Amino acid sequence: MFVRGLKRKCFDGEEDIEGTLAGIKAIPSYNLQRQSLLDMSLVKLQLCHMLVEPNLCRSVLIANTVRQIQEEMTQDGTWQMINTQSTGQASLDRLVSTDILCRSSRDSAEGKHVPAYGTFNKDFESDQAQDRTETMSTASSVQAPRNLQSNVWEMENPQENKGNFQKSLDQIFETLENKSPNSVEDLFSEVDNSYYDLDTMLTGMMSNTKMGHCDSLETFSPPTNTASNSNCKSDLSDLDHIVEILVES
Amino acid sequence: QVPTLKPMDLMVEASPRRTFANAHTYHINSISVNSDYATYLSADDLRINLWHLEVTNRSFNIVDIKPANMEELTEVITAAEFHPHHCNVFVYSSSKGTIRLCDMRSSALCDQHSKFFEEPEDPSSRSFFSEIISSISDVKFSHSGRYMMTRDYLSVKVWDLNMENRPVETYQVHEYLRSKLCSLYENDCIFDKFECCWNGSDSTIMTGSYNNFFRTFERGSRRDATLEASRESSKPRAVLKPRKVCASGKRKKDEISVDSLDFNKKILHTAWHPTENIIAVAATNNLYLFQEKVN
């Protein structure tokens, strides 16, 4: 479960393990850090795509990083969704302090408890006030890699009420899947594709990194993207509904 | 009336002498004139083209790494250069930290390399940023033609063309940044492309860093220096004072701590005069020329 000689920090004494979900908190912060890095990378990829003259080298390097993280997450079989969404906590500062991530994998460090999924709506609003490109990371975190779904089902978690939990997640993914694909095109319509076929490349990279299935999730873009503004508002209310489901379970 | 000489201010005007037909789909990262002074190469992210200096409307594609399916793209060309003496030999570097040496005599399309240079990864220092920092931003042959130098994000490596499995020398440019890679990834500095250069005798190499610092490394004595190119730190004719960055712990007097480095002040381009000890350093929008102190 712990890769690359990661030193395991003993959370057991510090936190309440008896709750059904508290056991999840015992997962080392390395996973949180990794999730943050994944989120950040996805934001960067999206931004790459929106430039008039995208930098291919940069896009390739970031996409490779995303792929690497996802491969490791697949091997680990651990996912932030389960870890954080049930806490119901909202954190204004989505990204873990970067110093933590910069330490070598041998040192584990206390990471801020960053919700990746459950508090989507609240983070959305708070991020708007900040003049940061990481605003989009909130949206991106919802773009759970496709294999995330299967891993959720595979994960051993005796402390969970597995049935209800999976059912909720099923609902989430069904709802998101049914989003109209037109909104995705709206997102990309203003980009100048004459330079080269970035649509193919980016979508391809996303597919390659097991994200093609979740193109529909891109409708959850922040209001700053005018092309899909109208889609956002209806999506937000849907998300409220989804978040409620998650919290209730 | 007898014509008179009127002094005028020097006017410098750049005008294009030749424009070569659009043969690149992606951003051009390198141009290298061949030792035959008749041909040159231009390289973009996925292709390298060979041109004749006198022919502007035609070029030959000599390297093409574009995959049939762009979804499979995981590596791009980052720099290319002709060998200083062998006009049939050139090298190109990649975003995965590899260098390929190609011989144009072997085939028209040099997709097959003659030599492949790559240093095995150190498993103990592996992180999610390993690939990004291994990406080579510049490759330069030594004047002698025996060696080549590559610049990646944290180091400069000297390779013997006869040894492909590892560099013969490695110099750490700013190792103190290794623990800050995530921040540098966040603010995109990790994608900065630094150049490097040799002095005329190949005894010293130079490259840039942040905070208007640039570094020189003497290969024989292994002495290195960190110097600053800025108005505040140097007056004309004054000798540059060596700088030191304090990586951790207590900062000594005159040392600069890593956290106070200005990452917007980056020296990406440096050049060394081919025969004299004169260097040119580009710091944002200023060009500095330094020379060896003459007693």
Coordinates of C-alpha atoms in Angstrom, one line a residue:
Chain A
M1 CA 0.0 0.0 0.0
F2 CA 2.8 2.4 0.7
V3 CA 5.1 2.9 -2.2
R4 CA 8.7 3.9 -2.5
G5 CA 9.6 3.4 1.1
L6 CA 7.2 6.0 2.3
K7 CA 7.5 6.3 6.0
R8 CA 4.1 5.7 7.5
K9 CA 3.1 8.3 10.1
C10 CA 1.1 6.9 13.0
F11 CA -2.2 8.6 12.9
D12 CA -3.9 6.1 15.0
G13 CA -3.3 7.6 18.3
E14 CA -4.3 11.1 17.1
E15 CA -7.6 10.5 15.5
D16 CA -10.9 8.8 16.2
I17 CA -10.8 5.6 14.4
E18 CA -14.1 4.2 15.6
G19 CA -16.2 6.2 13.2
T20 CA -17.1 4.5 9.9
L21 CA -15.1 7.0 8.0
A22 CA -12.4 8.0 10.4
G23 CA -10.4 5.1 9.3
I24 CA -10.0 6.8 6.0
K25 CA -8.3 9.7 7.6
A26 CA -5.5 7.4 8.6
I27 CA -4.4 7.3 5.0
P28 CA -1.1 9.2 4.9
S29 CA -1.1 12.7 3.6
Y30 CA 1.0 11.6 0.7
N31 CA -2.2 10.7 -1.1
L32 CA -3.6 14.2 -0.4
Q33 CA -0.4 15.7 -1.8
R34 CA -0.6 13.5 -4.8
Q35 CA -4.2 14.4 -5.4
S36 CA -3.3 18.1 -5.2
L37 CA -0.6 17.6 -7.7
L38 CA -3.0 15.8 -10.0
D39 CA -5.5 18.6 -9.7
M40 CA -2.9 21.2 -10.3
S41 CA -1.7 19.3 -13.4
L42 CA -5.1 19.0 -14.8
V43 CA -5.7 22.8 -14.4
K44 CA -2.4 23.4 -16.2
L45 CA -3.4 21.2 -19.0
Q46 CA -6.7 23.0 -19.5
L47 CA -4.9 26.3 -19.4
C48 CA -2.4 25.0 -22.0
H49 CA -5.2 24.3 -24.3
M50 CA -6.7 27.7 -24.0
L51 CA -3.6 29.5 -25.2
V52 CA -3.6 30.8 -28.8
E53 CA -0.2 29.2 -29.3
P54 CA 0.0 26.3 -27.0
N55 CA 3.4 25.0 -25.9
L56 CA 3.6 21.4 -27.0
C57 CA 6.6 20.5 -24.8
R58 CA 4.9 21.8 -21.7
S59 CA 1.7 20.0 -22.5
V60 CA 3.5 16.8 -23.1
L61 CA 5.4 17.0 -19.8
I62 CA 2.4 17.8 -17.8
A63 CA 0.3 15.1 -19.4
N64 CA 3.1 12.6 -18.7
T65 CA 3.0 13.7 -15.0
V66 CA -0.7 13.2 -14.9
R67 CA -0.3 9.8 -16.4
Q68 CA 2.3 8.9 -13.9
I69 CA 0.2 9.9 -10.9
Q70 CA -2.8 8.0 -12.2
E71 CA -0.7 4.9 -12.8
E72 CA 0.5 5.0 -9.2
M73 CA -3.0 5.7 -7.9
T74 CA -4.2 2.7 -9.9
Q75 CA -1.5 0.5 -8.3
D76 CA -2.3 1.8 -4.9
G77 CA -6.0 1.5 -5.2
T78 CA -6.5 4.5 -2.9
W79 CA -8.7 7.4 -3.7
Q80 CA -9.3 10.8 -2.3
M81 CA -13.0 10.7 -3.0
I82 CA -13.7 8.3 -0.3
N83 CA -11.2 9.8 2.0
T84 CA -12.5 13.4 2.0
Q85 CA -16.0 13.7 0.8
S86 CA -17.7 12.4 3.8
T87 CA -16.0 14.8 6.2
G88 CA -18.1 17.6 5.1
Q89 CA -15.3 20.0 5.9
A90 CA -14.7 22.9 3.7
S91 CA -11.2 24.2 3.2
L92 CA -10.7 27.5 1.5
D93 CA -7.1 26.7 0.7
R94 CA -7.5 23.8 -1.7
L95 CA -3.9 23.2 -2.4
V96 CA -1.7 21.6 0.1
S97 CA 1.3 23.7 1.1
T98 CA 3.8 23.1 -1.6
D99 CA 6.7 22.7 0.7
I100 CA 5.2 19.4 1.8
L101 CA 5.0 18.1 -1.7
C102 CA 8.6 19.2 -2.3
R103 CA 10.0 17.0 0.4
S104 CA 11.2 13.7 -0.8
S105 CA 8.8 10.8 -0.7
R106 CA 10.7 9.4 2.2
D107 CA 9.6 12.1 4.5
S108 CA 6.0 12.1 5.1
A109 CA 4.5 15.3 6.4
E110 CA 1.3 16.6 7.8
G111 CA -0.8 17.8 5.0
K112 CA -3.9 19.9 5.3
H113 CA -7.0 18.0 5.0
V114 CA -8.1 19.0 1.5
P115 CA -11.5 17.9 0.3
A116 CA -11.3 16.9 -3.3
Y117 CA -14.9 16.2 -4.1
G118 CA -17.5 16.7 -1.4
T119 CA -17.2 20.4 -0.9
F120 CA -17.1 21.2 -4.5
N121 CA -19.8 23.8 -4.4
K122 CA -18.4 25.8 -1.5
D123 CA -14.9 25.9 -2.8
F124 CA -16.3 27.0 -6.1
E125 CA -17.6 30.2 -4.6
S126 CA -14.7 30.9 -2.4
D127 CA -12.3 30.5 -5.2
Q128 CA -14.0 33.1 -7.3
A129 CA -12.9 35.7 -4.9
Q130 CA -9.3 34.7 -5.3
D131 CA -7.4 35.8 -8.3
R132 CA -5.8 32.5 -8.9
T133 CA -5.8 30.1 -11.8
E134 CA -6.3 27.3 -9.3
T135 CA -10.0 28.3 -9.5
M136 CA -10.3 25.7 -12.1
S137 CA -8.8 23.0 -10.0
T138 CA -12.1 22.7 -8.2
A139 CA -13.6 21.7 -11.4
S140 CA -10.8 19.5 -12.4
S141 CA -10.9 17.6 -9.2
V142 CA -14.3 16.4 -10.2
Q143 CA -12.8 15.0 -13.3
A144 CA -12.0 11.9 -11.5
P145 CA -10.0 9.6 -13.7
R146 CA -12.1 6.9 -15.3
N147 CA -10.3 4.1 -13.5
L148 CA -11.3 5.9 -10.3
Q149 CA -14.7 4.4 -10.6
S150 CA -13.5 0.9 -10.8
N151 CA -11.0 1.4 -8.0
V152 CA -13.8 2.6 -5.8
W153 CA -15.5 -0.7 -6.2
E154 CA -12.3 -2.6 -5.7
M155 CA -11.2 -0.9 -2.6
E156 CA -11.2 -2.9 0.6
N157 CA -13.0 -0.9 3.2
P158 CA -14.7 -2.9 5.9
Q159 CA -15.5 0.2 7.9
E160 CA -17.7 1.5 5.1
N161 CA -21.3 0.7 4.5
K162 CA -20.2 -0.4 1.1
G163 CA -23.6 -0.8 -0.5
N164 CA -25.0 2.7 0.2
F165 CA -21.7 4.3 -0.7
Q166 CA -21.3 2.7 -4.0
K167 CA -24.9 3.5 -4.9
S168 CA -24.3 7.2 -4.3
L169 CA -21.3 7.2 -6.5
D170 CA -23.2 5.4 -9.1
Q171 CA -25.7 8.2 -9.1
I172 CA -23.0 10.8 -9.4
F173 CA -21.4 9.2 -12.4
E174 CA -24.7 8.6 -14.1
T175 CA -25.7 12.2 -13.6
L176 CA -22.5 13.5 -14.9
E177 CA -22.4 11.1 -17.9
N178 CA -25.7 12.4 -19.1
K179 CA -24.4 15.9 -19.6
S180 CA -24.8 17.2 -23.1
P181 CA -21.5 16.8 -25.0
N182 CA -22.2 20.2 -26.7
S183 CA -20.9 22.0 -23.7
V184 CA -17.5 20.5 -24.2
E185 CA -17.4 21.9 -27.7
D186 CA -18.4 25.3 -26.4
L187 CA -15.4 25.2 -24.2
F188 CA -13.1 24.6 -27.1
S189 CA -14.9 26.6 -29.8
E190 CA -12.9 29.8 -29.2
V191 CA -9.6 28.2 -29.3
D192 CA -7.6 28.7 -32.5
N193 CA -7.0 25.2 -33.8
S194 CA -5.2 26.2 -36.9
Y195 CA -1.8 25.8 -35.4
Y196 CA -2.2 22.1 -34.7
D197 CA -4.8 19.6 -33.7
L198 CA -4.7 20.2 -30.0
D199 CA -8.2 19.0 -29.6
T200 CA -7.1 15.6 -30.7
M201 CA -4.0 15.7 -28.7
L202 CA -5.5 16.9 -25.4
T203 CA -8.5 14.6 -25.7
G204 CA -6.2 11.9 -26.7
M205 CA -3.9 12.5 -23.8
M206 CA -6.9 12.6 -21.5
S207 CA -8.1 9.3 -22.9
N208 CA -4.7 7.9 -22.6
T209 CA -4.7 9.0 -19.0
K210 CA -8.0 7.3 -18.7
M211 CA -10.0 10.4 -18.6
G212 CA -11.8 10.3 -21.9
H213 CA -14.9 9.0 -20.3
C214 CA -15.1 12.1 -18.2
D215 CA -15.1 14.7 -21.0
S216 CA -18.6 15.4 -20.0
L217 CA -17.3 16.5 -16.6
E218 CA -15.7 19.5 -18.3
T219 CA -19.1 21.2 -18.2
F220 CA -18.2 22.0 -14.6
S221 CA -15.9 24.8 -15.6
P222 CA -15.7 28.0 -13.5
P223 CA -17.7 31.1 -14.6
T224 CA -14.6 32.7 -15.9
N225 CA -15.0 30.6 -19.0
T226 CA -17.7 32.6 -20.8
A227 CA -18.3 29.9 -23.4
S228 CA -20.0 27.6 -21.0
N229 CA -21.4 30.1 -18.6
S230 CA -25.0 29.1 -19.1
N231 CA -24.1 25.4 -18.6
C232 CA -22.4 26.2 -15.3
K233 CA -25.4 27.4 -13.5
S234 CA -27.5 24.4 -14.1
D235 CA -24.5 22.2 -13.4
L236 CA -24.0 23.9 -10.1
S237 CA -27.5 23.1 -8.9
D238 CA -27.0 19.6 -10.0
L239 CA -23.9 19.5 -8.0
D240 CA -25.6 20.8 -4.9
H241 CA -27.9 17.8 -5.2
I242 CA -25.0 15.4 -5.6
V243 CA -23.2 16.9 -2.7
E244 CA -26.2 16.4 -0.6
I245 CA -26.4 12.8 -1.5
L246 CA -22.8 12.3 -0.6
V247 CA -23.1 14.0 2.7
E248 CA -26.2 12.1 3.6
S249 CA -24.6 8.8 3.0
Chain B
Q1 CA 29.8 73.0 -53.6
V2 CA 32.3 70.7 -52.1
P3 CA 30.7 67.7 -50.3
T4 CA 31.2 67.9 -46.6
L5 CA 31.3 65.1 -44.0
K6 CA 28.5 65.3 -41.5
P7 CA 28.8 63.2 -38.4
M8 CA 25.6 61.3 -37.6
D9 CA 24.5 59.0 -34.8
L10 CA 24.9 55.4 -35.5
M11 CA 21.7 53.9 -36.7
V12 CA 21.1 50.2 -36.4
E13 CA 18.4 48.8 -38.4
A14 CA 17.6 45.1 -38.7
S15 CA 16.3 44.0 -42.0
P16 CA 15.7 40.5 -43.2
R17 CA 18.0 39.3 -45.8
R18 CA 16.4 36.0 -46.5
T19 CA 13.1 34.4 -45.5
F20 CA 12.9 30.6 -45.6
A21 CA 9.6 29.0 -46.5
N22 CA 7.3 27.9 -43.8
A23 CA 8.3 24.3 -43.1
H24 CA 7.5 24.0 -39.5
T25 CA 4.2 23.2 -37.9
Y26 CA 5.4 23.5 -34.3
H27 CA 7.5 26.0 -32.4
I28 CA 11.1 26.2 -33.6
N29 CA 13.6 25.6 -30.8
S30 CA 16.9 25.5 -32.6
I31 CA 18.8 26.6 -35.6
S32 CA 22.3 25.4 -36.3
V33 CA 24.6 26.3 -39.2
N34 CA 26.7 23.4 -40.5
S35 CA 30.5 23.4 -40.6
D36 CA 30.2 23.4 -44.4
Y37 CA 28.7 26.9 -44.2
A38 CA 26.3 25.8 -46.9
T39 CA 23.6 24.1 -45.0
Y40 CA 21.8 24.5 -41.7
L41 CA 19.2 22.7 -39.7
S42 CA 16.1 24.0 -38.0
A43 CA 14.3 22.0 -35.3
D44 CA 10.8 22.2 -33.9
D45 CA 9.0 20.0 -31.3
L46 CA 8.6 17.1 -33.6
R47 CA 10.7 17.6 -36.7
I48 CA 14.1 18.6 -37.9
N49 CA 14.6 20.1 -41.4
L50 CA 17.7 20.6 -43.4
W51 CA 18.1 23.7 -45.5
H52 CA 20.6 25.1 -48.0
L53 CA 21.5 28.7 -47.1
E54 CA 20.9 29.8 -50.7
V55 CA 17.6 28.0 -51.2
T56 CA 14.7 29.6 -49.4
N57 CA 11.7 27.7 -50.7
R58 CA 12.7 24.1 -50.1
S59 CA 13.9 22.0 -47.2
F60 CA 14.5 18.3 -46.4
N61 CA 13.0 16.7 -43.5
I62 CA 15.7 14.6 -41.7
V63 CA 14.0 13.8 -38.4
D64 CA 10.3 13.2 -37.8
I65 CA 9.1 11.9 -34.4
K66 CA 5.5 12.7 -34.8
P67 CA 3.5 9.6 -34.0
A68 CA 0.7 8.5 -36.3
N69 CA -1.7 8.9 -33.4
M70 CA -1.0 12.1 -31.5
E71 CA -2.5 10.5 -28.4
E72 CA 0.7 8.5 -28.2
L73 CA 3.0 11.5 -28.1
T74 CA 5.1 11.4 -24.9
E75 CA 8.3 13.0 -26.0
V76 CA 9.3 16.1 -28.0
I77 CA 12.5 17.4 -29.5
T78 CA 14.0 20.2 -27.4
A79 CA 17.3 21.2 -29.1
A80 CA 19.5 20.3 -32.0
E81 CA 23.0 21.2 -33.2
F82 CA 25.4 20.2 -36.0
H83 CA 28.8 18.8 -35.1
P84 CA 31.5 21.5 -35.3
H85 CA 33.7 19.5 -37.7
H86 CA 31.7 16.6 -39.2
C87 CA 29.1 18.1 -41.4
N88 CA 27.2 14.9 -41.6
V89 CA 26.7 14.6 -37.9
F90 CA 24.2 16.3 -35.7
V91 CA 22.5 15.7 -32.3
Y92 CA 19.1 16.4 -30.9
S93 CA 17.9 16.3 -27.3
S94 CA 14.5 15.3 -26.0
S95 CA 12.1 16.2 -23.2
K96 CA 12.9 12.8 -21.6
G97 CA 16.5 13.7 -21.1
T98 CA 17.9 11.7 -24.0
I99 CA 20.3 12.8 -26.8
R100 CA 20.5 11.1 -30.2
L101 CA 23.4 11.5 -32.5
C102 CA 22.6 11.1 -36.1
D103 CA 24.7 10.6 -39.2
M104 CA 23.1 11.9 -42.4
R105 CA 25.2 9.5 -44.5
S106 CA 23.4 6.5 -43.1
S107 CA 20.0 7.3 -44.4
A108 CA 18.0 10.2 -45.8
L109 CA 15.6 10.2 -42.9
C110 CA 17.5 10.1 -39.7
D111 CA 14.9 8.5 -37.5
Q112 CA 17.4 5.8 -36.6
H113 CA 20.1 7.3 -34.4
S114 CA 23.7 6.3 -34.6
K115 CA 24.2 6.9 -30.9
F116 CA 21.8 7.2 -28.0
F117 CA 22.9 9.0 -24.8
E118 CA 21.0 8.6 -21.6
E119 CA 21.9 8.6 -18.0
P120 CA 20.2 5.9 -15.9
E121 CA 17.8 7.4 -13.4
D122 CA 18.8 7.4 -9.8
P123 CA 15.9 5.5 -8.1
S124 CA 16.4 7.1 -4.7
S125 CA 15.7 10.6 -6.0
R126 CA 12.7 9.7 -8.1
S127 CA 9.7 11.9 -7.8
F128 CA 6.8 13.0 -9.9
F129 CA 9.0 15.8 -11.2
S130 CA 11.8 13.6 -12.3
E131 CA 10.9 13.6 -15.9
I132 CA 10.3 17.3 -16.1
I133 CA 13.6 18.2 -14.6
S134 CA 15.4 15.7 -16.8
S135 CA 14.1 17.4 -19.9
I136 CA 17.1 18.9 -21.8
S137 CA 16.7 22.6 -22.6
D138 CA 20.0 23.0 -24.5
V139 CA 22.7 20.9 -26.1
K140 CA 26.1 22.3 -27.3
F141 CA 29.1 20.6 -28.8
S142 CA 32.5 21.6 -27.4
H143 CA 34.7 23.5 -29.8
S144 CA 36.9 20.4 -30.0
G145 CA 34.0 18.3 -31.1
R146 CA 34.9 15.6 -28.6
Y147 CA 32.3 16.4 -26.0
M148 CA 28.9 17.8 -25.8
M149 CA 27.1 19.6 -23.0
T150 CA 23.5 19.3 -22.0
R151 CA 21.4 21.5 -19.7
D152 CA 18.5 20.1 -17.7
Y153 CA 16.6 22.0 -15.0
L154 CA 19.0 21.5 -12.1
S155 CA 22.3 20.5 -13.7
V156 CA 24.7 20.7 -16.6
K157 CA 26.3 17.5 -17.9
V158 CA 29.3 17.0 -20.1
W159 CA 29.2 13.9 -22.3
D160 CA 32.0 12.1 -24.1
L161 CA 30.7 11.3 -27.6
N162 CA 32.3 7.9 -27.2
M163 CA 30.4 7.0 -24.1
E164 CA 26.6 6.8 -24.3
N165 CA 25.6 5.3 -21.0
R166 CA 26.4 8.3 -18.7
P167 CA 27.9 11.8 -18.8
V168 CA 31.6 12.2 -17.8
E169 CA 30.9 15.3 -15.7
T170 CA 27.9 16.7 -13.9
Y171 CA 27.7 20.1 -12.4
Q172 CA 24.9 21.2 -10.1
V173 CA 23.6 24.6 -11.0
H174 CA 21.2 25.2 -8.2
E175 CA 20.7 22.0 -6.3
Y176 CA 18.9 24.0 -3.5
L177 CA 15.9 24.1 -5.8
R178 CA 15.4 20.4 -5.6
S179 CA 13.2 20.7 -2.5
K180 CA 11.2 23.4 -4.1
L181 CA 10.2 21.6 -7.3
C182 CA 6.5 21.6 -6.5
S183 CA 6.4 25.3 -6.0
L184 CA 8.4 25.7 -9.2
Y185 CA 5.9 23.5 -10.9
E186 CA 3.1 25.5 -9.7
N187 CA 4.5 28.8 -10.9
D188 CA 5.7 27.2 -14.1
C189 CA 9.4 28.0 -13.5
I190 CA 10.2 24.4 -13.8
F191 CA 9.5 24.7 -17.5
D192 CA 12.2 27.5 -17.9
K193 CA 14.7 26.6 -20.6
F194 CA 18.2 27.6 -19.7
E195 CA 21.0 27.6 -22.2
C196 CA 24.6 26.8 -21.6
C197 CA 27.9 27.5 -23.4
W198 CA 31.6 26.6 -23.6
N199 CA 34.5 29.0 -23.4
G200 CA 36.9 29.1 -26.4
S201 CA 39.2 26.4 -24.9
D202 CA 36.4 24.2 -23.5
S203 CA 38.0 24.5 -20.1
T204 CA 35.0 26.4 -18.6
I205 CA 31.3 26.2 -19.0
M206 CA 28.6 28.7 -18.1
T207 CA 24.9 28.7 -17.6
G208 CA 22.2 30.9 -16.1
S209 CA 20.0 30.6 -13.0
Y210 CA 17.5 32.8 -11.1
N211 CA 17.8 36.1 -9.3
N212 CA 20.0 37.3 -12.2
F213 CA 22.7 34.8 -11.2
F214 CA 24.8 32.9 -13.6
R215 CA 27.2 30.1 -12.9
T216 CA 30.6 29.2 -14.3
F217 CA 32.3 25.9 -13.8
E218 CA 36.0 25.2 -14.4
R219 CA 36.2 21.7 -15.6
G220 CA 39.8 20.9 -14.6
S221 CA 39.9 22.4 -11.1
R222 CA 36.2 21.9 -10.5
R223 CA 36.0 25.5 -9.2
D224 CA 32.7 27.1 -9.7
A225 CA 31.4 30.7 -9.3
T226 CA 28.1 32.3 -8.9
L227 CA 27.9 35.8 -10.2
E228 CA 25.1 38.3 -10.6
A229 CA 24.2 40.4 -13.6
S230 CA 22.3 43.4 -12.3
R231 CA 22.8 47.2 -12.1
E232 CA 22.6 47.2 -8.4
S233 CA 25.4 44.7 -7.9
S234 CA 27.9 46.0 -10.4
K235 CA 29.2 49.2 -11.6
P236 CA 31.1 49.4 -14.9
R237 CA 34.7 48.2 -14.5
A238 CA 34.0 46.9 -11.0
V239 CA 35.0 43.3 -10.3
L240 CA 31.9 41.1 -9.8
K241 CA 31.6 39.8 -6.3
P242 CA 30.9 36.1 -6.0
R243 CA 27.5 35.2 -4.7
K244 CA 26.3 32.4 -2.5
V245 CA 22.9 31.0 -1.9
C246 CA 22.1 29.7 1.5
A247 CA 20.2 26.5 1.1
S248 CA 19.2 25.9 4.7
G249 CA 20.1 26.8 8.2
K250 CA 21.5 30.0 9.3
R251 CA 22.2 32.5 6.6
K252 CA 25.7 34.0 6.7
K253 CA 26.4 37.6 5.9
D254 CA 26.2 38.3 2.2
E255 CA 24.5 35.0 1.5
I256 CA 21.0 35.0 0.0
S257 CA 18.4 32.6 1.2
V258 CA 16.6 30.4 -1.3
D259 CA 13.2 32.0 -0.3
S260 CA 14.3 35.4 -1.2
L261 CA 15.4 34.5 -4.7
D262 CA 13.6 36.4 -7.4
F263 CA 12.3 33.8 -9.9
N264 CA 11.2 36.4 -12.3
K265 CA 14.8 37.4 -12.9
K266 CA 16.1 34.5 -14.9
I267 CA 19.2 34.3 -17.0
L268 CA 18.2 32.0 -19.8
H269 CA 20.8 33.1 -22.5
T270 CA 24.5 33.4 -22.1
A271 CA 27.3 33.3 -24.6
W272 CA 31.1 33.2 -24.5
H273 CA 33.4 34.9 -27.0
P274 CA 35.0 32.2 -29.1
T275 CA 38.6 33.3 -28.4
E276 CA 38.5 36.0 -25.7
N277 CA 37.4 35.8 -22.1
I278 CA 34.4 38.0 -22.7
I279 CA 30.9 36.9 -21.9
A280 CA 27.5 38.1 -22.8
V281 CA 24.6 37.6 -20.3
A282 CA 21.0 38.4 -21.0
A283 CA 19.1 39.4 -17.9
T284 CA 15.4 40.1 -18.8
N285 CA 15.7 43.1 -21.0
N286 CA 19.3 44.0 -20.3
L287 CA 22.4 42.7 -22.0
Y288 CA 25.5 42.6 -19.9
L289 CA 29.0 42.1 -21.3
F290 CA 31.7 41.1 -18.8
Q291 CA 35.4 40.5 -19.4
E292 CA 38.2 39.0 -17.5
K293 CA 39.8 41.5 -15.2
V294 CA 42.9 42.9 -16.9
N295 CA 45.6 44.0 -14.5

